[in-house]
């Protein structure tokens, strides 16, 4: 049987290269790296030169893109900003009946894909939100839910996300756009009784303590479609999501962009994104990259369970998450079709085990059970 072919859009970027490396090390695929300008094989992939080809493609030119999608067994897209690319690549894959994995997507793509699905059903999986936030941010609480042996009903799910890195322009663009809920401007809010409830600024923050060197961090309420869908699936009455960019300069930049509503127009988003790129680069001169999640379940009898996960190198972790998802699709482990967020597409237990195997997880805490890379090495 010939090796399967994967078309990887944005293959020369930070995330794309990590996803490519994972796939080449863990599968037998033939990889087609596509980008708008680069036409040379990245140095880190030279050992795989017999299995990798490089092409130039404008992914936003749907007619041109479709010619390269048709012969592929799977499309992986790591291009952005997601707020600009939107659903263009995914719909091109849907039209050619080609499975696709999108590192971005966010809420606008969720809405547009489901509207499109109501008119024309997909025959293949269209998996989006395959990153850290969203992505792992929905899969990890799903993992915690599945760990529960108790028959008690879950009354509340509370999540806290923190992230820190030297953000690329595309990442920064989506971060700024997300401050305005991707055009929805819901403000501080949470999910309860199948409705979205607003919260006062004075009650919209909380804090959590993560393993060293992170320590105690504060975060603010935000809206997350993936968690609303998770809450509905498990009939959870209340879901609250908090998040923060914990680089001090990056945090201040996001605060300024939020206060002055710079998330409203492409021009102001671009301006704030450039500020965020510079601010986060300065932060990282003294700090290391990190992404962490705390998930807490409260049951109807008042009992609670919590979990934390910490990963290093956010871009590498995102690449591995994409690679694991792609590997699952290639191995026919995704049975559903149509629009799927990461936590809907893959079994969370198997996913977390595969992510642990990469070594990218530095801390994993399930209530009183603690696993760290350092402890495992000992």
Short mmCIF file of C-alpha atoms in Angstrom, two decimals:
data_model
loop_
_atom_site.label_atom_id
_atom_site.label_comp_id
_atom_site.label_asym_id
_atom_site.label_seq_id
_atom_site.Cartn_x
_atom_site.Cartn_y
_atom_site.Cartn_z
CA UNK A 1 0.00 0.00 0.00
CA UNK A 2 1.46 3.40 -0.98
CA UNK A 3 2.20 5.88 1.78
CA UNK A 4 -0.55 8.37 2.44
CA UNK A 5 -0.09 11.95 1.29
CA UNK A 6 -0.48 14.96 3.59
CA UNK A 7 -0.67 18.52 2.29
CA UNK A 8 0.60 20.84 5.03
CA UNK A 9 -0.22 24.51 4.50
CA UNK A 10 2.10 26.89 6.33
CA UNK A 11 4.72 24.19 6.57
CA UNK A 12 7.62 26.61 6.96
CA UNK A 13 6.20 28.36 10.03
CA UNK A 14 6.96 27.57 13.68
CA UNK A 15 3.90 25.39 14.22
CA UNK A 16 3.97 23.85 10.74
CA UNK A 17 7.55 22.64 11.12
CA UNK A 18 6.78 21.05 14.47
CA UNK A 19 3.73 19.29 13.04
CA UNK A 20 5.79 18.14 10.04
CA UNK A 21 8.56 16.77 12.26
CA UNK A 22 6.05 14.87 14.40
CA UNK A 23 4.35 13.30 11.38
CA UNK A 24 7.60 12.31 9.70
CA UNK A 25 8.91 10.73 12.91
CA UNK A 26 5.69 8.92 13.82
CA UNK A 27 4.08 7.94 10.51
CA UNK A 28 5.13 6.83 7.03
CA UNK A 29 3.39 9.72 5.24
CA UNK A 30 4.66 11.59 2.25
CA UNK A 31 4.50 15.26 3.11
CA UNK A 32 3.87 18.18 0.80
CA UNK A 33 4.91 21.43 2.47
CA UNK A 34 3.07 24.40 1.01
CA UNK A 35 3.74 28.08 1.57
CA UNK A 36 3.33 31.30 -0.39
CA UNK A 37 7.03 32.15 -0.75
CA UNK A 38 9.39 29.49 0.58
CA UNK A 39 10.34 26.84 -1.99
CA UNK A 40 13.29 25.16 -0.29
CA UNK A 41 13.27 22.25 2.12
CA UNK A 42 13.75 23.49 5.71
CA UNK A 43 17.09 22.39 7.13
CA UNK A 44 15.48 20.55 10.06
CA UNK A 45 13.73 18.22 7.59
CA UNK A 46 16.68 17.32 5.35
CA UNK A 47 16.90 13.83 6.86
CA UNK A 48 13.41 13.21 5.45
CA UNK A 49 14.10 14.66 1.99
CA UNK A 50 12.93 11.47 0.24
CA UNK A 51 9.50 11.87 1.82
CA UNK A 52 9.04 15.65 1.60
CA UNK A 53 8.33 17.96 -1.31
CA UNK A 54 7.93 21.74 -1.23
CA UNK A 55 5.49 23.77 -3.29
CA UNK A 56 4.29 27.38 -3.49
CA UNK A 57 0.56 27.88 -3.02
CA UNK A 58 -1.62 30.86 -2.20
CA UNK A 59 -4.04 29.14 0.18
CA UNK A 60 -6.56 31.96 -0.20
CA UNK A 61 -6.82 31.27 -3.93
CA UNK A 62 -9.45 28.55 -3.65
CA UNK A 63 -9.19 27.42 -7.27
CA UNK A 64 -5.42 27.00 -7.08
CA UNK A 65 -5.60 25.39 -3.66
CA UNK A 66 -8.19 22.81 -4.74
CA UNK A 67 -5.81 21.45 -7.39
CA UNK A 68 -3.39 20.50 -4.61
CA UNK A 69 -6.08 19.29 -2.19
CA UNK A 70 -7.62 16.73 -4.54
CA UNK A 71 -4.67 14.25 -4.62
CA UNK A 72 -4.03 14.55 -0.85
CA UNK A 73 -5.33 12.05 1.72
CA UNK A 74 -5.34 14.77 4.39
CA UNK A 75 -4.88 18.53 4.56
CA UNK A 76 -3.32 20.18 7.60
CA UNK A 77 -3.48 23.97 7.72
CA UNK A 78 -1.26 26.07 9.97
CA UNK A 79 -1.79 29.38 8.19
CA UNK A 80 -3.23 32.51 9.71
CA UNK A 81 -4.33 34.79 11.13
CA UNK A 82 -7.39 32.62 11.59
CA UNK A 83 -9.53 35.74 11.77
CA UNK A 84 -8.56 36.50 8.16
CA UNK A 85 -8.36 32.98 6.70
CA UNK A 86 -11.67 31.98 8.29
CA UNK A 87 -13.31 28.89 6.79
CA UNK A 88 -11.85 29.19 3.26
CA UNK A 89 -9.49 26.22 3.46
CA UNK A 90 -11.93 24.00 5.34
CA UNK A 91 -14.74 24.61 2.85
CA UNK A 92 -12.35 23.90 -0.04
CA UNK A 93 -11.57 20.55 1.61
CA UNK A 94 -15.24 19.86 2.20
CA UNK A 95 -15.97 20.45 -1.49
CA UNK A 96 -13.29 17.92 -2.51
CA UNK A 97 -14.22 15.41 0.23
CA UNK A 98 -10.77 15.66 1.80
CA UNK A 99 -10.29 15.41 5.59
CA UNK A 100 -8.78 18.54 7.08
CA UNK A 101 -7.17 19.65 10.35
CA UNK A 102 -7.07 23.38 11.07
CA UNK A 103 -4.85 24.73 13.83
CA UNK A 104 -7.20 27.72 14.14
CA UNK A 105 -10.83 28.35 13.44
CA UNK A 106 -12.22 29.80 16.64
CA UNK A 107 -15.86 30.73 17.15
CA UNK A 108 -16.58 32.37 13.75
CA UNK A 109 -15.55 29.20 11.91
CA UNK A 110 -17.63 27.08 14.30
CA UNK A 111 -20.70 29.12 13.43
CA UNK A 112 -20.10 29.31 9.67
CA UNK A 113 -19.33 25.59 9.31
CA UNK A 114 -22.48 24.56 11.14
CA UNK A 115 -24.55 26.88 8.98
CA UNK A 116 -22.96 25.35 5.88
CA UNK A 117 -23.51 21.86 7.27
CA UNK A 118 -27.25 22.48 7.62
CA UNK A 119 -27.36 22.96 3.84
CA UNK A 120 -24.88 20.30 2.77
CA UNK A 121 -23.59 17.43 4.90
CA UNK A 122 -19.88 16.62 4.95
CA UNK A 123 -18.56 13.19 4.06
CA UNK A 124 -15.23 13.63 5.87
CA UNK A 125 -14.03 15.00 9.24
CA UNK A 126 -13.42 18.76 9.29
CA UNK A 127 -11.42 19.21 12.49
CA UNK A 128 -10.62 22.72 13.68
CA UNK A 129 -9.55 24.44 16.91
CA UNK A 130 -6.57 22.07 17.02
CA UNK A 131 -4.09 23.93 19.19
CA UNK A 132 -3.61 24.94 22.79
CA UNK A 133 -6.39 27.53 23.09
CA UNK A 134 -8.72 26.38 21.68
CA UNK A 135 -7.83 22.72 21.45
CA UNK A 136 -6.09 21.30 24.51
CA UNK A 137 -8.20 23.79 26.47
CA UNK A 138 -11.30 21.73 25.63
CA UNK A 139 -9.72 18.27 25.49
CA UNK A 140 -8.13 18.46 28.95
CA UNK A 141 -11.37 19.17 30.87
CA UNK A 142 -13.01 16.45 28.75
CA UNK A 143 -10.23 14.15 29.94
CA UNK A 144 -10.95 15.08 33.57
CA UNK A 145 -14.66 14.42 33.09
CA UNK A 146 -13.91 10.97 31.69
CA UNK A 147 -11.72 10.13 34.70
CA UNK A 148 -14.70 10.36 37.05
CA UNK A 149 -16.05 7.04 38.33
CA UNK A 150 -18.70 8.80 40.36
CA UNK A 151 -22.31 8.73 39.20
CA UNK A 152 -22.80 12.21 40.63
CA UNK A 153 -24.02 14.89 38.28
CA UNK A 154 -21.53 17.66 37.46
CA UNK A 155 -22.97 20.97 38.63
CA UNK A 156 -20.14 23.28 37.55
CA UNK A 157 -17.04 23.28 35.38
CA UNK A 158 -14.46 26.01 36.04
CA UNK A 159 -11.41 26.47 33.85
CA UNK A 160 -8.38 28.71 33.93
CA UNK A 161 -5.96 29.10 31.04
CA UNK A 162 -2.65 30.95 31.07
CA UNK A 163 -0.23 31.38 28.20
CA UNK A 164 3.12 33.04 27.61
CA UNK A 165 5.48 33.12 24.63
CA UNK A 166 7.09 35.40 22.06
CA UNK A 167 3.97 35.52 19.92
CA UNK A 168 4.19 35.58 16.13
CA UNK A 169 2.20 38.24 14.28
CA UNK A 170 -0.47 35.71 13.25
CA UNK A 171 -0.88 34.48 16.83
CA UNK A 172 -0.95 38.04 18.15
CA UNK A 173 -3.58 39.02 15.57
CA UNK A 174 -5.91 36.26 16.77
CA UNK A 175 -5.23 37.04 20.43
CA UNK A 176 -6.27 40.67 19.90
CA UNK A 177 -9.30 39.68 17.81
CA UNK A 178 -10.29 37.25 20.57
CA UNK A 179 -10.40 40.08 23.13
CA UNK A 180 -13.64 41.14 21.44
CA UNK A 181 -14.98 37.59 21.28
CA UNK A 182 -14.24 37.48 17.55
CA UNK A 183 -16.72 40.18 16.74
CA UNK A 184 -19.40 39.22 19.27
CA UNK A 185 -18.28 41.53 22.11
CA UNK A 186 -19.99 39.51 24.82
CA UNK A 187 -17.84 41.10 27.51
CA UNK A 188 -17.28 39.22 30.76
CA UNK A 189 -19.73 36.33 30.84
CA UNK A 190 -20.29 32.67 31.68
CA UNK A 191 -22.60 29.80 30.72
CA UNK A 192 -25.49 28.83 33.00
CA UNK A 193 -28.81 27.10 32.41
CA UNK A 194 -28.34 27.10 28.63
CA UNK A 195 -27.84 30.87 28.52
CA UNK A 196 -24.87 33.23 28.45
CA UNK A 197 -24.92 35.44 31.52
CA UNK A 198 -22.99 38.74 31.80
CA UNK A 199 -20.80 39.39 34.83
CA UNK A 200 -19.72 42.65 36.44
CA UNK A 201 -16.07 43.63 36.10
CA UNK A 202 -15.70 43.50 39.89
CA UNK A 203 -16.64 39.80 39.88
CA UNK A 204 -14.97 38.78 36.63
CA UNK A 205 -11.54 37.76 37.93
CA UNK A 206 -10.13 34.86 39.89
CA UNK A 207 -6.74 33.32 40.66
CA UNK A 208 -5.03 29.94 40.69
CA UNK A 209 -1.73 28.51 41.86
CA UNK A 210 0.24 26.53 39.28
CA UNK A 211 3.45 24.54 39.76
CA UNK A 212 6.74 26.48 39.97
CA UNK A 213 8.01 28.54 38.34
CA UNK A 214 4.53 29.82 37.39
CA UNK A 215 3.08 30.30 40.86
CA UNK A 216 -0.06 32.31 41.55
CA UNK A 217 -1.74 34.01 38.60
CA UNK A 218 -4.89 36.06 38.12
CA UNK A 219 -7.22 35.67 35.14
CA UNK A 220 -10.42 37.16 33.75
CA UNK A 221 -13.69 35.68 32.52
CA UNK A 222 -13.92 34.98 28.81
CA UNK A 223 -16.27 33.20 26.42
CA UNK A 224 -15.23 29.85 24.94
CA UNK A 225 -17.55 28.07 22.49
CA UNK A 226 -15.76 24.74 22.92
CA UNK A 227 -16.54 24.74 26.65
CA UNK A 228 -20.16 25.72 26.10
CA UNK A 229 -20.48 22.69 23.80
CA UNK A 230 -18.71 20.45 26.33
CA UNK A 231 -21.05 21.65 29.09
CA UNK A 232 -24.10 20.94 26.94
CA UNK A 233 -22.81 17.46 26.09
CA UNK A 234 -22.49 16.48 29.75
CA UNK A 235 -25.49 18.49 30.96
CA UNK A 236 -23.32 20.69 33.18
CA UNK A 237 -25.37 23.53 34.62
CA UNK A 238 -22.62 26.16 34.90
CA UNK A 239 -19.34 26.66 33.04
CA UNK A 240 -16.91 29.48 33.77
CA UNK A 241 -13.74 30.08 31.77
CA UNK A 242 -10.93 32.42 32.81
CA UNK A 243 -7.80 33.30 30.87
CA UNK A 244 -4.70 35.48 30.95
CA UNK A 245 -1.59 36.24 28.93
CA UNK A 246 0.90 36.15 31.79
CA UNK A 247 3.85 37.93 30.22
CA UNK A 248 3.76 41.28 32.07
CA UNK A 249 4.33 43.45 28.99
CA UNK A 250 2.04 41.28 26.88
CA UNK A 251 -0.63 41.41 29.57
CA UNK A 252 -0.47 45.21 29.66
CA UNK A 253 -0.71 45.38 25.87
CA UNK A 254 -3.79 43.15 25.88
CA UNK A 255 -5.34 45.32 28.61
CA UNK A 256 -4.80 48.47 26.53
CA UNK A 257 -6.25 46.77 23.44
CA UNK A 258 -9.26 45.61 25.45
CA UNK A 259 -9.95 48.98 27.11
CA UNK A 260 -9.69 50.90 23.85
CA UNK A 261 -11.57 48.20 21.90
CA UNK A 262 -8.81 47.76 19.35
CA UNK A 263 -10.32 44.40 18.40
CA UNK A 264 -13.07 46.03 16.33
CA UNK A 265 -11.36 46.70 12.97
CA UNK A 266 -8.64 44.92 10.99
CA UNK A 267 -6.49 48.07 11.04
CA UNK A 268 -6.58 48.48 14.83
CA UNK A 269 -6.19 44.72 15.36
CA UNK A 270 -3.07 44.77 13.19
CA UNK A 271 -1.67 47.72 15.11
CA UNK A 272 -2.26 46.11 18.50
CA UNK A 273 -0.91 42.78 17.21
CA UNK A 274 2.39 44.46 16.28
CA UNK A 275 2.56 45.94 19.80
CA UNK A 276 1.91 42.50 21.27
CA UNK A 277 4.67 40.90 19.17
CA UNK A 278 7.20 43.42 20.50
CA UNK A 279 5.92 43.26 24.09
CA UNK A 280 5.95 39.45 24.25
CA UNK A 281 9.45 39.31 22.71
CA UNK A 282 10.69 41.57 25.53
CA UNK A 283 8.93 39.40 28.11
CA UNK A 284 10.68 36.31 26.83
CA UNK A 285 14.14 37.76 27.34
CA UNK A 286 13.74 36.90 31.03
CA UNK A 287 10.90 34.37 31.01
CA UNK A 288 10.31 30.97 29.44
CA UNK A 289 7.29 29.97 27.33
CA UNK A 290 4.49 28.13 29.07
CA UNK A 291 0.86 27.15 28.69
CA UNK A 292 -1.17 25.81 31.61
CA UNK A 293 -4.74 24.76 32.32
CA UNK A 294 -6.58 24.20 35.57
CA UNK A 295 -9.90 22.38 35.39
CA UNK A 296 -12.25 21.97 38.35
CA UNK A 297 -15.44 19.94 38.53
CA UNK A 298 -18.02 20.55 41.25
CA UNK A 299 -20.67 17.86 41.72
CA UNK A 300 -24.25 18.23 42.88
CA UNK A 301 -23.33 17.08 46.42
CA UNK A 302 -20.66 19.81 46.77
CA UNK A 303 -17.71 17.45 46.22
CA UNK A 304 -15.07 18.65 43.76
CA UNK A 305 -12.20 17.29 41.67
CA UNK A 306 -9.52 19.28 39.87
CA UNK A 307 -6.67 18.81 37.45
CA UNK A 308 -3.77 20.83 36.05
CA UNK A 309 -1.61 20.42 32.99
CA UNK A 310 1.48 22.43 32.04
CA UNK A 311 3.29 22.28 28.71
CA UNK A 312 6.53 23.94 27.64
CA UNK A 313 7.21 25.66 24.31
CA UNK A 314 3.76 26.63 23.11
CA UNK A 315 4.57 26.41 19.39
CA UNK A 316 6.15 22.97 19.71
CA UNK A 317 3.22 21.77 21.82
CA UNK A 318 0.77 23.06 19.23
CA UNK A 319 2.68 21.26 16.48
CA UNK A 320 2.58 18.01 18.43
CA UNK A 321 -1.16 18.40 19.06
CA UNK A 322 -1.72 18.84 15.34
CA UNK A 323 0.55 15.87 14.60
CA UNK A 324 -1.28 13.58 17.03
CA UNK A 325 -4.62 14.59 15.52
CA UNK A 326 -3.36 14.03 11.97
CA UNK A 327 -1.97 10.63 12.90
CA UNK A 328 -5.37 9.66 14.34
CA UNK A 329 -7.13 10.67 11.13
CA UNK A 330 -4.64 8.77 8.97
CA UNK A 331 -5.14 5.68 11.15
CA UNK A 332 -8.93 5.97 10.72
CA UNK A 333 -9.50 6.62 14.43
CA UNK A 334 -11.87 9.52 13.76
CA UNK A 335 -15.24 8.08 12.83
CA UNK A 336 -17.37 11.22 12.84
CA UNK A 337 -17.73 13.55 9.87
CA UNK A 338 -18.47 17.24 9.52
CA UNK A 339 -17.31 20.10 11.76
CA UNK A 340 -15.49 18.82 14.85
CA UNK A 341 -13.55 20.63 17.53
CA UNK A 342 -10.58 18.72 18.95
CA UNK A 343 -12.41 17.54 22.07
CA UNK A 344 -15.22 16.19 19.87
CA UNK A 345 -12.94 14.40 17.39
CA UNK A 346 -10.52 12.37 19.55
CA UNK A 347 -10.78 10.23 22.65
CA UNK A 348 -9.30 12.50 25.35
CA UNK A 349 -7.61 9.70 27.32
CA UNK A 350 -5.73 8.37 24.29
CA UNK A 351 -4.88 11.92 23.22
CA UNK A 352 -3.39 12.89 26.60
CA UNK A 353 -1.38 9.65 26.70
CA UNK A 354 0.08 10.38 23.27
CA UNK A 355 0.84 13.97 24.26
CA UNK A 356 2.61 12.71 27.40
CA UNK A 357 4.74 10.43 25.23
CA UNK A 358 6.18 13.46 23.39
CA UNK A 359 7.75 14.76 26.62
CA UNK A 360 6.19 18.20 26.17
CA UNK A 361 4.10 17.94 29.37
CA UNK A 362 6.06 19.17 32.39
CA UNK A 363 3.30 18.76 34.99
CA UNK A 364 0.11 16.73 35.11
CA UNK A 365 -1.95 16.79 38.28
CA UNK A 366 -5.20 14.89 38.83
CA UNK A 367 -6.43 15.87 42.30
CA UNK A 368 -3.98 14.10 44.62
CA UNK A 369 -2.18 12.20 41.87
CA UNK A 370 0.81 14.16 40.54
CA UNK A 371 2.90 13.26 37.51
CA UNK A 372 5.79 15.40 36.30
CA UNK A 373 8.48 14.80 33.74
CA UNK A 374 11.09 15.25 36.48
CA UNK A 375 9.45 12.62 38.71
CA UNK A 376 9.12 10.17 35.82
CA UNK A 377 12.82 10.59 34.96
CA UNK A 378 13.74 9.82 38.56
#
